[in-house]
Coordinates of C-alpha atoms and ligand atoms in Angstrom, one line a residue:
Chain A
M266 CA 0.0 0.0 0.0
F267 CA 2.8 2.4 0.9
L268 CA 4.5 2.0 -2.5
A269 CA 1.2 2.1 -4.4
L270 CA 0.1 5.3 -2.6
K271 CA 3.5 7.0 -3.1
E272 CA 3.6 6.2 -6.8
I273 CA 0.1 7.4 -7.4
K274 CA 1.0 10.6 -5.6
K275 CA 4.2 11.1 -7.6
E276 CA 2.6 10.2 -10.9
K277 CA -0.5 12.3 -10.5
F278 CA -1.1 12.9 -14.2
R279 CA -0.9 9.3 -15.3
S280 CA -3.0 8.2 -12.3
S281 CA -5.7 10.7 -13.0
L282 CA -5.8 9.7 -16.6
I283 CA -6.4 6.0 -15.7
I284 CA -8.9 7.0 -13.0
A285 CA -10.7 9.2 -15.5
M286 CA -10.9 6.2 -17.8
I287 CA -12.3 4.0 -15.0
V288 CA -14.8 6.7 -14.1
L289 CA -16.2 6.8 -17.7
I290 CA -16.3 3.1 -18.0
S291 CA -17.9 2.4 -14.6
Y292 CA -20.4 5.3 -15.2
L293 CA -21.3 3.7 -18.5
I294 CA -21.7 0.3 -16.9
F295 CA -23.8 1.6 -14.1
I296 CA -26.0 3.5 -16.4
L297 CA -26.4 0.6 -18.8
T298 CA -27.1 -1.8 -15.8
S299 CA -29.8 0.6 -14.5
L300 CA -31.3 1.0 -18.0
A301 CA -31.3 -2.8 -18.5
L302 CA -33.0 -3.3 -15.1
G303 CA -35.4 -0.5 -15.7
L304 CA -36.4 -2.0 -19.1
A305 CA -36.6 -5.5 -17.7
R306 CA -38.9 -4.2 -15.0
E307 CA -41.1 -2.4 -17.6
N308 CA -41.4 -5.7 -19.3
T309 CA -42.3 -7.8 -16.3
D310 CA -43.6 -5.5 -13.5
A311 CA -47.2 -6.4 -14.1
I312 CA -46.6 -10.2 -14.1
N313 CA -44.5 -9.9 -11.1
S314 CA -47.0 -7.8 -9.2
W315 CA -49.7 -10.5 -9.7
D316 CA -47.7 -12.9 -7.5
V317 CA -48.4 -15.9 -9.7
A318 CA -46.3 -19.0 -9.8
K319 CA -47.8 -20.9 -12.7
I320 CA -49.8 -19.9 -15.8
T321 CA -51.9 -22.2 -18.0
L322 CA -52.3 -21.3 -21.6
S323 CA -53.7 -22.8 -24.8
S324 CA -51.1 -25.2 -26.1
N325 CA -51.2 -23.4 -29.5
A326 CA -50.6 -19.9 -28.1
N327 CA -46.8 -20.0 -28.5
V328 CA -46.4 -19.1 -24.7
D329 CA -48.1 -15.8 -25.5
M330 CA -50.9 -14.9 -23.1
R331 CA -52.5 -12.6 -25.7
Q332 CA -52.8 -15.5 -28.1
S333 CA -54.4 -17.8 -25.5
F334 CA -58.1 -18.7 -25.2
L335 CA -59.4 -21.2 -22.7
T336 CA -62.8 -22.7 -22.6
K337 CA -64.5 -23.3 -19.3
K338 CA -63.7 -27.0 -19.7
Q339 CA -60.0 -26.3 -20.5
A340 CA -59.8 -23.9 -17.6
G341 CA -60.9 -26.7 -15.2
T342 CA -62.0 -26.2 -11.7
L343 CA -60.4 -23.4 -9.8
T344 CA -59.4 -23.4 -6.2
K345 CA -58.9 -20.1 -4.2
N346 CA -55.3 -20.2 -5.5
E347 CA -56.3 -19.8 -9.1
A348 CA -57.6 -17.0 -11.1
Y349 CA -58.9 -16.1 -14.6
L350 CA -57.0 -13.5 -16.6
G351 CA -58.0 -12.2 -20.0
E352 CA -55.5 -10.2 -21.8
T353 CA -55.8 -8.3 -25.0
P354 CA -53.9 -5.5 -26.8
V355 CA -56.0 -2.3 -27.1
V356 CA -55.6 1.3 -28.3
A357 CA -57.0 3.9 -26.0
E358 CA -58.2 7.1 -27.5
A359 CA -59.3 10.2 -25.5
K360 CA -60.0 13.8 -26.5
G361 CA -56.8 15.9 -26.2
H362 CA -54.5 12.9 -26.0
K363 CA -52.6 11.0 -28.5
Q364 CA -53.6 7.4 -29.1
Q365 CA -52.2 5.2 -26.5
S366 CA -51.3 1.5 -26.9
A367 CA -52.0 -0.6 -23.8
F368 CA -52.9 -4.1 -22.7
F369 CA -56.3 -4.6 -21.2
V370 CA -56.3 -7.2 -18.5
G371 CA -59.6 -8.5 -17.4
L372 CA -59.9 -10.0 -13.9
K373 CA -62.5 -11.3 -11.6
N374 CA -62.7 -9.2 -8.4
S375 CA -63.3 -12.2 -6.2
Q376 CA -60.0 -13.9 -7.3
F377 CA -56.5 -13.5 -5.9
I378 CA -54.9 -11.4 -8.7
A379 CA -57.5 -8.6 -8.5
K380 CA -56.9 -8.7 -4.7
N381 CA -53.1 -8.4 -5.2
I382 CA -53.3 -5.2 -7.1
K383 CA -52.4 -2.3 -4.9
L384 CA -54.0 1.0 -5.7
E385 CA -52.1 4.2 -5.4
S386 CA -55.2 6.3 -5.7
G387 CA -58.9 5.9 -6.6
H388 CA -60.9 2.7 -6.0
R389 CA -61.2 -0.8 -7.4
V390 CA -63.2 -1.6 -10.6
R391 CA -66.9 -2.0 -9.8
H392 CA -68.5 -1.7 -13.2
S393 CA -67.8 -3.1 -16.6
H394 CA -66.7 0.3 -18.0
E395 CA -64.2 1.2 -15.3
V396 CA -60.5 0.7 -15.4
V397 CA -57.5 0.9 -13.0
V398 CA -54.5 2.0 -15.0
D399 CA -50.7 2.2 -14.7
D400 CA -49.5 5.4 -13.2
S401 CA -47.3 6.1 -16.1
L402 CA -50.4 7.4 -17.8
K403 CA -50.5 10.2 -15.1
L404 CA -47.2 11.5 -16.6
K405 CA -49.1 11.7 -19.9
G406 CA -51.7 13.9 -18.4
Y407 CA -54.5 11.4 -17.5
Q408 CA -56.3 11.9 -14.3
L409 CA -58.9 10.0 -12.2
G410 CA -62.3 10.4 -13.9
D411 CA -60.9 10.8 -17.4
K412 CA -62.7 8.9 -20.1
F413 CA -61.5 7.2 -23.2
K414 CA -62.5 4.8 -25.9
L415 CA -60.9 1.4 -26.4
N416 CA -60.5 0.1 -30.0
D417 CA -63.8 0.6 -31.8
D418 CA -66.0 -0.1 -28.8
Q419 CA -68.3 2.9 -28.6
T420 CA -68.7 2.9 -24.9
K421 CA -66.4 5.2 -22.9
F422 CA -64.2 3.8 -20.1
T423 CA -63.5 5.7 -17.0
I424 CA -60.2 5.8 -15.0
V425 CA -61.2 5.0 -11.5
G426 CA -57.8 4.2 -10.0
F427 CA -54.1 4.3 -10.6
T428 CA -51.7 1.6 -9.7
K429 CA -47.9 1.3 -9.7
R430 CA -45.9 -1.5 -11.5
A431 CA -48.5 -2.2 -14.1
K432 CA -46.4 -2.5 -17.2
L433 CA -46.1 -5.5 -19.5
N434 CA -43.7 -5.4 -22.4
V435 CA -43.0 -1.7 -21.8
T436 CA -46.7 -1.0 -22.4
P437 CA -49.1 0.2 -19.7
V438 CA -51.8 -2.2 -18.4
L439 CA -55.5 -1.2 -17.9
Y440 CA -57.2 -3.5 -15.4
G441 CA -60.9 -4.1 -15.9
Q442 CA -63.4 -6.8 -15.6
L443 CA -63.2 -10.2 -17.2
G444 CA -66.5 -9.7 -19.0
T445 CA -65.1 -6.5 -20.5
W446 CA -62.2 -8.6 -21.9
R447 CA -64.8 -10.9 -23.6
S448 CA -66.6 -8.0 -25.2
L449 CA -63.4 -6.3 -26.3
R450 CA -62.4 -9.6 -27.9
G451 CA -65.9 -9.9 -29.4
I452 CA -66.4 -13.3 -27.8
K453 CA -70.1 -14.5 -27.5
M454 CA -69.5 -18.0 -26.4
G455 CA -66.6 -20.5 -25.9
P456 CA -63.5 -19.1 -24.2
V457 CA -64.0 -17.7 -20.7
T458 CA -60.4 -16.5 -20.2
S459 CA -57.0 -16.1 -21.8
V460 CA -55.2 -18.0 -19.1
V461 CA -55.5 -19.5 -15.7
A462 CA -52.9 -18.2 -13.3
S463 CA -52.1 -19.9 -10.0
E464 CA -50.2 -18.9 -6.8
N465 CA -49.6 -22.5 -6.2
R466 CA -46.1 -23.7 -7.3
Q467 CA -47.5 -27.3 -7.6
Y468 CA -50.4 -26.3 -9.8
Q469 CA -50.4 -28.8 -12.7
P470 CA -53.8 -29.3 -14.6
H471 CA -53.9 -31.8 -17.4
Q472 CA -56.7 -30.5 -19.6
S473 CA -56.3 -31.3 -23.3
G474 CA -55.3 -28.3 -25.4
T475 CA -53.6 -26.5 -22.5
K476 CA -50.1 -26.2 -21.3
T477 CA -48.8 -24.9 -18.0
Y478 CA -45.7 -22.7 -17.6
T479 CA -43.8 -21.1 -14.8
R480 CA -43.8 -17.3 -14.4
Q481 CA -40.2 -17.2 -15.6
Q482 CA -41.0 -19.2 -18.8
I483 CA -43.7 -16.7 -19.7
I484 CA -41.4 -13.8 -19.0
N485 CA -38.6 -15.2 -21.1
K486 CA -41.1 -15.5 -24.0
L487 CA -42.2 -11.9 -23.9
P488 CA -41.5 -10.4 -27.3
G489 CA -38.0 -8.9 -27.5
Y490 CA -37.3 -9.4 -23.8
Q491 CA -34.5 -11.9 -24.0
A492 CA -32.9 -10.1 -26.9
Q493 CA -32.9 -6.9 -24.9
I494 CA -31.4 -8.5 -21.8
L495 CA -28.8 -10.3 -23.9
T496 CA -27.8 -7.0 -25.6
F497 CA -27.2 -5.3 -22.3
V498 CA -25.4 -8.2 -20.7
L499 CA -23.1 -8.3 -23.7
M500 CA -22.4 -4.6 -23.6
I501 CA -21.8 -4.7 -19.9
G502 CA -19.6 -7.8 -20.2
F503 CA -17.5 -6.1 -22.9
L504 CA -17.1 -3.0 -20.9
M505 CA -15.9 -5.0 -18.0
I506 CA -13.3 -6.8 -20.2
I507 CA -12.2 -3.4 -21.6
S508 CA -11.7 -2.1 -18.1
M509 CA -9.7 -5.2 -17.3
I510 CA -7.5 -4.7 -20.4
I511 CA -7.0 -1.0 -19.7
I512 CA -5.8 -1.8 -16.1
A513 CA -3.6 -4.6 -17.4
V514 CA -1.9 -2.5 -20.1
F515 CA -1.4 0.5 -17.8
L516 CA 0.1 -1.5 -14.9
Y517 CA 2.1 -3.5 -17.3
I518 CA 3.7 -0.4 -18.9
L519 CA 4.4 1.1 -15.4
T520 CA 5.8 -2.2 -14.2
M521 CA 8.1 -2.6 -17.2
Q522 CA 9.5 0.9 -16.5
K523 CA 10.2 -0.1 -12.9
L524 CA 11.9 -3.4 -13.5
P525 CA 15.5 -2.2 -12.9
N526 CA 14.3 -0.6 -9.6
Y527 CA 12.5 -3.7 -8.6
A528 CA 15.5 -5.7 -9.5
V529 CA 17.6 -3.6 -7.1
L530 CA 15.0 -3.9 -4.4
R531 CA 15.1 -7.7 -4.9
A532 CA 18.9 -7.7 -4.6
Q533 CA 18.5 -5.8 -1.4
G534 CA 16.4 -8.6 -0.1
I535 CA 12.9 -6.9 -0.4
P536 CA 10.6 -9.9 -0.8
S537 CA 8.6 -10.2 -4.1
R538 CA 5.5 -10.2 -1.9
V539 CA 6.0 -6.5 -1.2
L540 CA 6.3 -5.6 -4.9
V541 CA 3.4 -7.8 -5.9
S542 CA 1.1 -6.3 -3.2
A543 CA 2.2 -2.8 -4.4
T544 CA 1.1 -3.7 -7.9
I545 CA -2.2 -5.1 -6.8
S546 CA -3.0 -2.4 -4.3
Q547 CA -2.2 0.2 -6.9
S548 CA -4.8 -1.4 -9.3
I549 CA -7.3 -1.6 -6.5
L550 CA -6.7 2.0 -5.5
L551 CA -7.1 3.3 -9.0
V552 CA -10.2 1.3 -9.8
A553 CA -11.8 2.0 -6.4
S554 CA -11.3 5.8 -6.8
G555 CA -12.7 5.5 -10.3
L556 CA -15.7 3.5 -9.1
I557 CA -16.4 6.0 -6.3
I558 CA -16.5 8.9 -8.7
G559 CA -18.5 6.8 -11.2
T560 CA -21.0 6.1 -8.4
L561 CA -21.3 9.7 -7.5
L562 CA -22.0 10.6 -11.2
T563 CA -24.5 7.8 -11.4
A564 CA -26.3 9.0 -8.2
V565 CA -26.4 12.6 -9.7
T566 CA -27.8 11.1 -12.9
G567 CA -30.4 9.2 -11.0
L568 CA -31.5 12.5 -9.3
V569 CA -31.8 14.5 -12.5
I570 CA -33.0 11.9 -14.9
P571 CA -36.7 12.4 -16.2
A572 CA -39.2 9.8 -14.8
Q573 CA -40.0 8.7 -18.4
V574 CA -36.6 7.2 -18.8
P575 CA -36.9 3.6 -17.9
M576 CA -34.0 3.4 -15.4
A577 CA -34.0 1.5 -12.2
F578 CA -31.1 2.1 -9.7
D579 CA -30.8 -1.0 -7.6
V580 CA -28.1 -0.6 -5.0
P581 CA -27.3 -4.3 -4.5
L582 CA -27.1 -4.9 -8.3
L583 CA -24.9 -1.9 -8.9
A584 CA -22.7 -3.0 -6.0
A585 CA -22.4 -6.4 -7.6
V586 CA -21.5 -4.8 -10.9
G587 CA -18.9 -2.5 -9.1
L588 CA -17.5 -5.6 -7.4
G589 CA -17.3 -7.2 -10.9
I590 CA -15.2 -4.2 -12.2
L591 CA -12.9 -4.5 -9.1
I592 CA -12.4 -8.3 -9.8
M593 CA -11.6 -7.5 -13.4
A594 CA -9.0 -5.0 -12.2
L595 CA -7.5 -7.8 -10.1
I596 CA -7.4 -10.1 -13.0
G597 CA -5.9 -7.3 -15.1
S598 CA -3.1 -6.9 -12.6
L599 CA -2.1 -10.6 -12.9
I600 CA 0.1 -10.0 -16.0
P601 CA 2.1 -7.3 -14.4
V602 CA 2.3 -9.3 -11.2
K603 CA 3.8 -12.2 -13.3
T604 CA 6.4 -9.8 -14.6
V605 CA 7.2 -8.6 -11.1
L606 CA 7.7 -12.2 -9.9
S607 CA 10.1 -13.0 -12.7
V608 CA 12.4 -10.0 -11.9
D609 CA 16.0 -11.2 -11.9
P610 CA 18.1 -9.1 -9.5
V611 CA 21.3 -10.2 -11.2
S612 CA 20.1 -8.4 -14.4
V613 CA 20.8 -4.9 -12.9
I614 CA 23.8 -5.6 -10.8
G615 CA 26.6 -5.5 -13.3
G616 CA 26.0 -2.4 -15.1
E617 CA 23.9 0.4 -16.3
Chain B
M722 CA 35.8 -13.8 13.1
S723 CA 35.0 -14.6 9.5
A724 CA 31.8 -12.9 8.3
F725 CA 31.8 -14.9 5.1
S726 CA 34.1 -17.2 3.2
V727 CA 34.4 -18.2 -0.4
E728 CA 36.0 -21.6 -1.2
N729 CA 37.1 -22.8 -4.7
V730 CA 34.4 -20.8 -6.5
N731 CA 34.3 -21.1 -10.3
Q732 CA 31.8 -19.3 -12.5
I733 CA 31.3 -20.2 -16.1
F734 CA 28.7 -18.4 -18.3
G735 CA 27.3 -19.9 -21.4
S736 CA 28.4 -23.1 -23.2
G737 CA 30.1 -24.1 -26.4
T738 CA 31.7 -21.2 -28.2
A739 CA 29.8 -18.7 -26.0
R740 CA 31.5 -20.3 -22.9
V741 CA 33.3 -17.9 -20.6
H742 CA 35.1 -18.9 -17.6
V743 CA 34.7 -15.7 -15.5
L744 CA 36.0 -16.8 -12.0
H745 CA 38.9 -19.3 -11.4
D746 CA 39.1 -21.1 -8.1
I747 CA 38.4 -18.1 -5.9
N748 CA 39.2 -18.3 -2.3
F749 CA 38.4 -15.4 -0.1
E750 CA 37.6 -14.6 3.5
A751 CA 36.2 -11.4 4.9
E752 CA 36.7 -10.7 8.6
S753 CA 34.3 -8.6 10.7
G754 CA 36.0 -5.3 11.5
T755 CA 38.0 -5.1 8.3
L756 CA 37.8 -3.3 5.0
S757 CA 38.9 -5.3 1.9
L758 CA 39.4 -3.7 -1.4
I759 CA 39.2 -5.7 -4.6
M760 CA 40.6 -3.9 -7.6
G761 CA 40.8 -5.0 -11.2
P762 CA 40.1 -3.9 -14.8
S763 CA 36.8 -3.9 -16.4
G764 CA 35.4 -7.3 -17.2
S765 CA 37.7 -9.1 -14.8
G766 CA 34.8 -10.6 -12.8
K767 CA 34.5 -8.2 -9.8
T768 CA 30.7 -7.7 -10.1
T769 CA 30.2 -11.4 -10.7
F770 CA 32.1 -12.2 -7.5
L771 CA 29.9 -9.8 -5.5
T772 CA 26.8 -11.3 -7.0
I773 CA 27.9 -14.7 -5.8
V774 CA 28.8 -13.5 -2.4
G775 CA 25.4 -11.9 -2.1
G776 CA 23.7 -15.1 -2.9
L777 CA 22.1 -13.8 -6.1
L778 CA 24.0 -16.1 -8.3
T779 CA 24.8 -19.7 -7.5
P780 CA 28.4 -20.4 -8.7
T781 CA 29.1 -23.2 -11.2
S782 CA 31.2 -24.8 -8.5
G783 CA 32.5 -24.0 -5.0
T784 CA 30.8 -22.8 -1.8
V785 CA 30.0 -19.5 -0.1
T786 CA 29.5 -19.6 3.6
V787 CA 27.8 -16.6 5.3
N788 CA 27.4 -16.5 9.1
G789 CA 28.6 -20.1 9.2
I790 CA 25.9 -21.4 6.8
D791 CA 26.4 -22.4 3.2
Y792 CA 24.1 -20.7 0.7
N793 CA 23.2 -24.1 -0.7
Q794 CA 21.5 -24.9 2.6
R795 CA 19.3 -21.8 2.5
S796 CA 16.1 -21.5 0.6
K797 CA 15.4 -18.6 -1.7
K798 CA 13.3 -17.0 1.0
Q799 CA 16.1 -17.4 3.5
R800 CA 18.5 -15.8 1.1
D801 CA 16.2 -12.8 0.6
A802 CA 15.9 -12.5 4.4
L803 CA 19.7 -12.7 4.7
R804 CA 20.2 -9.9 2.2
L805 CA 17.6 -7.8 3.9
D806 CA 19.1 -8.2 7.4
A807 CA 22.8 -9.0 7.1
I808 CA 24.0 -7.8 3.7
G809 CA 24.2 -4.2 2.6
F810 CA 24.5 -4.0 -1.2
V811 CA 25.8 -0.8 -2.7
L812 CA 25.3 -1.5 -6.3
Q813 CA 27.0 -0.1 -9.4
A814 CA 23.6 0.8 -10.8
Y815 CA 21.8 2.4 -7.9
H816 CA 18.3 2.7 -9.5
L817 CA 16.5 4.5 -6.5
L818 CA 12.8 4.1 -6.8
P819 CA 11.8 7.3 -8.6
Y820 CA 8.6 7.9 -6.7
L821 CA 10.1 7.8 -3.3
T822 CA 11.7 10.8 -1.7
V823 CA 15.0 10.1 0.0
A824 CA 13.3 9.9 3.3
D825 CA 10.8 7.4 2.0
Q826 CA 13.5 5.2 0.6
F827 CA 14.3 4.5 4.3
T828 CA 10.7 4.3 5.3
L829 CA 10.3 1.5 2.8
V830 CA 13.0 -0.5 4.7
D831 CA 11.1 0.2 7.9
K832 CA 8.0 -1.2 6.3
V833 CA 9.7 -4.5 5.3
K834 CA 12.0 -4.8 8.2
P835 CA 10.6 -2.9 11.2
K836 CA 13.4 -3.7 13.7
N837 CA 17.1 -3.3 14.0
N838 CA 17.5 -0.5 11.6
L839 CA 19.6 2.5 12.3
S840 CA 18.1 4.9 14.9
K841 CA 17.1 8.3 13.8
E842 CA 20.3 9.8 15.3
E843 CA 22.5 7.2 13.7
L844 CA 20.9 7.7 10.3
N845 CA 21.2 11.5 10.7
A846 CA 24.9 11.1 11.4
V847 CA 25.4 9.0 8.3
L848 CA 23.5 11.5 6.2
E849 CA 25.4 14.3 7.7
K850 CA 28.7 12.7 7.0
L851 CA 27.6 11.9 3.4
G852 CA 26.4 15.5 2.9
I853 CA 22.9 14.6 1.9
K854 CA 21.0 15.5 5.0
N855 CA 19.3 18.4 3.3
L856 CA 18.1 16.2 0.4
L857 CA 15.6 14.2 2.5
H858 CA 12.5 15.5 0.8
K859 CA 13.8 15.4 -2.8
Y860 CA 13.0 12.8 -5.4
P861 CA 15.9 10.9 -7.0
S862 CA 15.3 12.7 -10.3
E863 CA 16.1 16.0 -8.5
L864 CA 19.5 14.7 -7.4
S865 CA 22.9 14.6 -9.1
S866 CA 24.3 11.2 -9.9
G867 CA 26.8 11.6 -7.1
Q868 CA 24.1 12.5 -4.7
Q869 CA 22.1 9.5 -5.8
Q870 CA 25.1 7.3 -5.2
R871 CA 25.5 8.6 -1.7
V872 CA 21.8 8.1 -1.0
A873 CA 22.2 4.5 -2.3
I874 CA 25.1 4.1 0.2
A875 CA 23.1 5.4 3.1
R876 CA 20.2 3.1 2.0
A877 CA 22.5 0.1 2.1
L878 CA 23.8 1.0 5.6
Y879 CA 20.3 1.7 7.0
P880 CA 19.3 -1.9 7.9
D881 CA 22.6 -2.0 9.9
P882 CA 23.9 -5.1 8.1
A883 CA 26.9 -7.1 9.3
I884 CA 28.4 -7.3 5.8
I885 CA 28.7 -4.5 3.3
L886 CA 29.3 -5.3 -0.3
A887 CA 30.0 -2.2 -2.4
D888 CA 30.4 -2.2 -6.2
E889 CA 32.1 1.0 -7.4
P890 CA 30.7 3.1 -4.6
T891 CA 32.7 6.1 -5.6
A892 CA 32.3 6.0 -9.4
A893 CA 30.2 9.2 -9.5
L894 CA 32.1 11.1 -6.8
D895 CA 34.8 13.8 -6.8
G896 CA 38.0 13.7 -4.8
P897 CA 36.8 15.1 -1.4
R898 CA 33.6 12.9 -1.6
V899 CA 35.7 9.8 -2.2
K900 CA 37.5 10.6 1.0
V901 CA 34.3 10.9 2.9
V902 CA 32.9 7.6 1.6
G903 CA 36.3 5.9 2.1
S904 CA 36.5 7.0 5.7
L905 CA 32.8 6.2 6.3
L906 CA 33.4 2.6 5.0
K907 CA 36.5 2.4 7.1
S908 CA 34.7 3.6 10.3
L909 CA 31.9 1.1 9.6
A910 CA 34.5 -1.7 9.7
I911 CA 36.5 -0.4 12.7
D912 CA 33.9 1.3 14.9
H913 CA 30.9 -0.9 14.0
H914 CA 32.7 -4.2 13.5
K915 CA 31.3 -4.9 10.0
A916 CA 32.9 -6.9 7.2
V917 CA 33.2 -4.4 4.4
V918 CA 34.2 -5.5 0.9
V919 CA 34.6 -2.9 -1.8
V920 CA 35.1 -3.7 -5.5
T921 CA 36.5 -0.8 -7.5
H922 CA 38.7 0.7 -10.1
D923 CA 39.3 3.6 -7.8
S924 CA 42.8 3.6 -6.4
R925 CA 41.9 6.6 -4.3
L926 CA 40.3 4.2 -1.9
I927 CA 43.5 2.2 -1.3
E928 CA 44.5 4.4 1.6
F929 CA 41.5 3.2 3.6
T930 CA 41.8 -0.5 3.2
D931 CA 43.1 -3.2 5.5
H932 CA 43.4 -5.8 2.8
L933 CA 44.0 -5.3 -1.0
Y934 CA 43.2 -7.9 -3.6
E935 CA 43.6 -7.8 -7.4
M936 CA 41.1 -9.5 -9.7
R937 CA 42.6 -10.1 -13.1
D938 CA 40.9 -12.4 -15.7
G939 CA 38.9 -14.1 -12.9
V940 CA 41.9 -14.8 -10.7
L941 CA 42.0 -13.2 -7.3
T942 CA 45.4 -12.5 -5.7
K943 CA 46.3 -10.8 -2.5
Q944 CA 48.4 -7.7 -2.9
P945 CA 50.7 -5.8 -0.5
I946 CA 49.4 -2.3 0.3
T947 CA 51.6 0.4 -0.9
K948 CA 50.4 3.7 0.4
E949 CA 51.7 6.7 -1.4
Ligands
LIG1170 N1 25.2 -13.3 -17.2 C1 26.3 -13.4 -18.0 N2 26.4 -14.1 -19.0 C2 27.5 -14.1 -19.8 N3 28.7 -13.4 -19.5 C3 28.7 -12.7 -18.4 C4 27.5 -12.6 -17.6 N4 27.7 -11.7 -16.5 C5 29.0 -11.3 -16.7 N5 29.6 -11.9 -17.8 C6 30.9 -11.8 -18.2 O1 31.8 -11.9 -17.2 C7 32.9 -11.1 -17.2 C8 33.0 -10.3 -15.9 O2 31.9 -9.5 -15.7 P1 31.8 -8.5 -14.5 O3 30.5 -7.7 -14.6 O4 32.0 -9.3 -13.3 O5 33.1 -7.6 -14.6 P2 33.5 -6.4 -13.7 O6 34.9 -6.7 -13.2 O7 32.5 -6.0 -12.7 O8 33.7 -5.2 -14.8 P3 33.4 -3.6 -14.6 O9 34.5 -3.1 -13.9 O10 33.2 -3.1 -16.0 O11 32.1 -3.5 -13.8 C9 32.6 -10.1 -18.4 O12 33.4 -10.6 -19.4 C10 31.2 -10.3 -18.7 O13 31.0 -10.2 -20.1
LIG1171 MG1 31.2 -4.4 -12.4

């Protein structure tokens, strides 16, 4: 630590350059992570808020709840752990507002999903033309009591409540009654619901024409979801590797320049351990300072970023990512450490 | 008492046509409390000899015994520890760490070897004698090469080693400074009972020595001291 601190202090310019680089990279990684998490949440928030474990769909729906229709027979008998859920894409249109794409989710008030939905304001749906909507619509200027049309249904729907965490596939959800789902779908007879959702992990009906999936399986099949996650993971991974290479190159160059000095120290009996720990603590010090500044920048960004930007700052996740960067720095210092270990004191003794 | 002894040491570098026989059957003994001077032309094997005595190079044949123990019986770690505690190396190429001030060069030794180093007063006395006391807060790049050499000498003395091996310690110094370094090395031997071995071209050091040797083509022979 002593040597590392002294060297950083003496080589202020070089050290600030490398710290600046780490700041930029860690900032970018933090922002991308928050963006990835934010987007992931906007994809899955609604499903997660329902607290379901298993979902039964038509076997020909390609694991897509919107494409699933179950008849009463297929839905089977429900216990208190199961609930009907009818989902359909809609376009909401209100005076003074742009058209708004949304998912209509029809529920039965008596079943557990409707009970799990927490209202932020307003009241629960009591009539067929009432909806509880995601609070992101507030940002777009909707208020309690506002009315809009859905698709070409002529009846007006009224917003009676707002709820948080009601997004599916980055699209706001409108909660209404199951019967409304039927009429929006134009169903007169046959299907009674899109899916049956269960809180019970062991739920496993065997009705023909249906298939049961876990919540995660449904989420993974959300359109574009996995591609998005993969893109972010790839970018973050590459940035981590880049930070590792930068640290490796920087320390390697510094170490190469110091080899004659290290050789003299070795000749004087200073153990390799001291030189190795100087190299490693230098890399940790540089990266840690970069991370701290990067974290501050991220915190400031989190404060000023507009609410519409889908960013979620999750401290444990960011801490894990920060730790990842630190581990990368440690790996990056392995090459210089190897050089330090191979220093031959005899090499400098004879001459200049 | 013999601080270290060298018996029948031969050093051969390379093989085939590149083979060089650098040291021939060297026998040498350094007593505590004496200063020995080894003189010889460039390329005669002086530095190679010191490298072997310091345990950095294992000779092709022969043994080196320090404090009664043969190097062959010491692990690499033990040799490191021996160099840290018992051997003060003043190297031809001093290579002071560029980012440590003169004061920090000593602090580094404290960090690695917290005990049995020179006291503050003793260090100050050495620095004073060497004329570098006012340089404590300078970096090596701010020093002349003679000043760096004197810092390197002080650095080697700081752990208070029983054996001092110096390779051309006066190369960068002018006449008066040579006298200072010569008498310092001499007083280390006499007043502090150390075994001091100095390898040099510099005949100005002869007046301080107890024993004089000549190294010529890898052969070491004892010489009479003729003080002018
Ligand atoms: N590692 C090595 N491999 C091959 N030859 C070597 C090696 N080290 C030293 N030599 C040779 O050994 C001989 C003695 O070298 P040494 O450095 O001991 O001389 P020196 O007496 O210290 O000379 P100088 O006064 O110039 O410092 C030289 O001919 C040198 O080329
Ligand atoms: Mg030499």
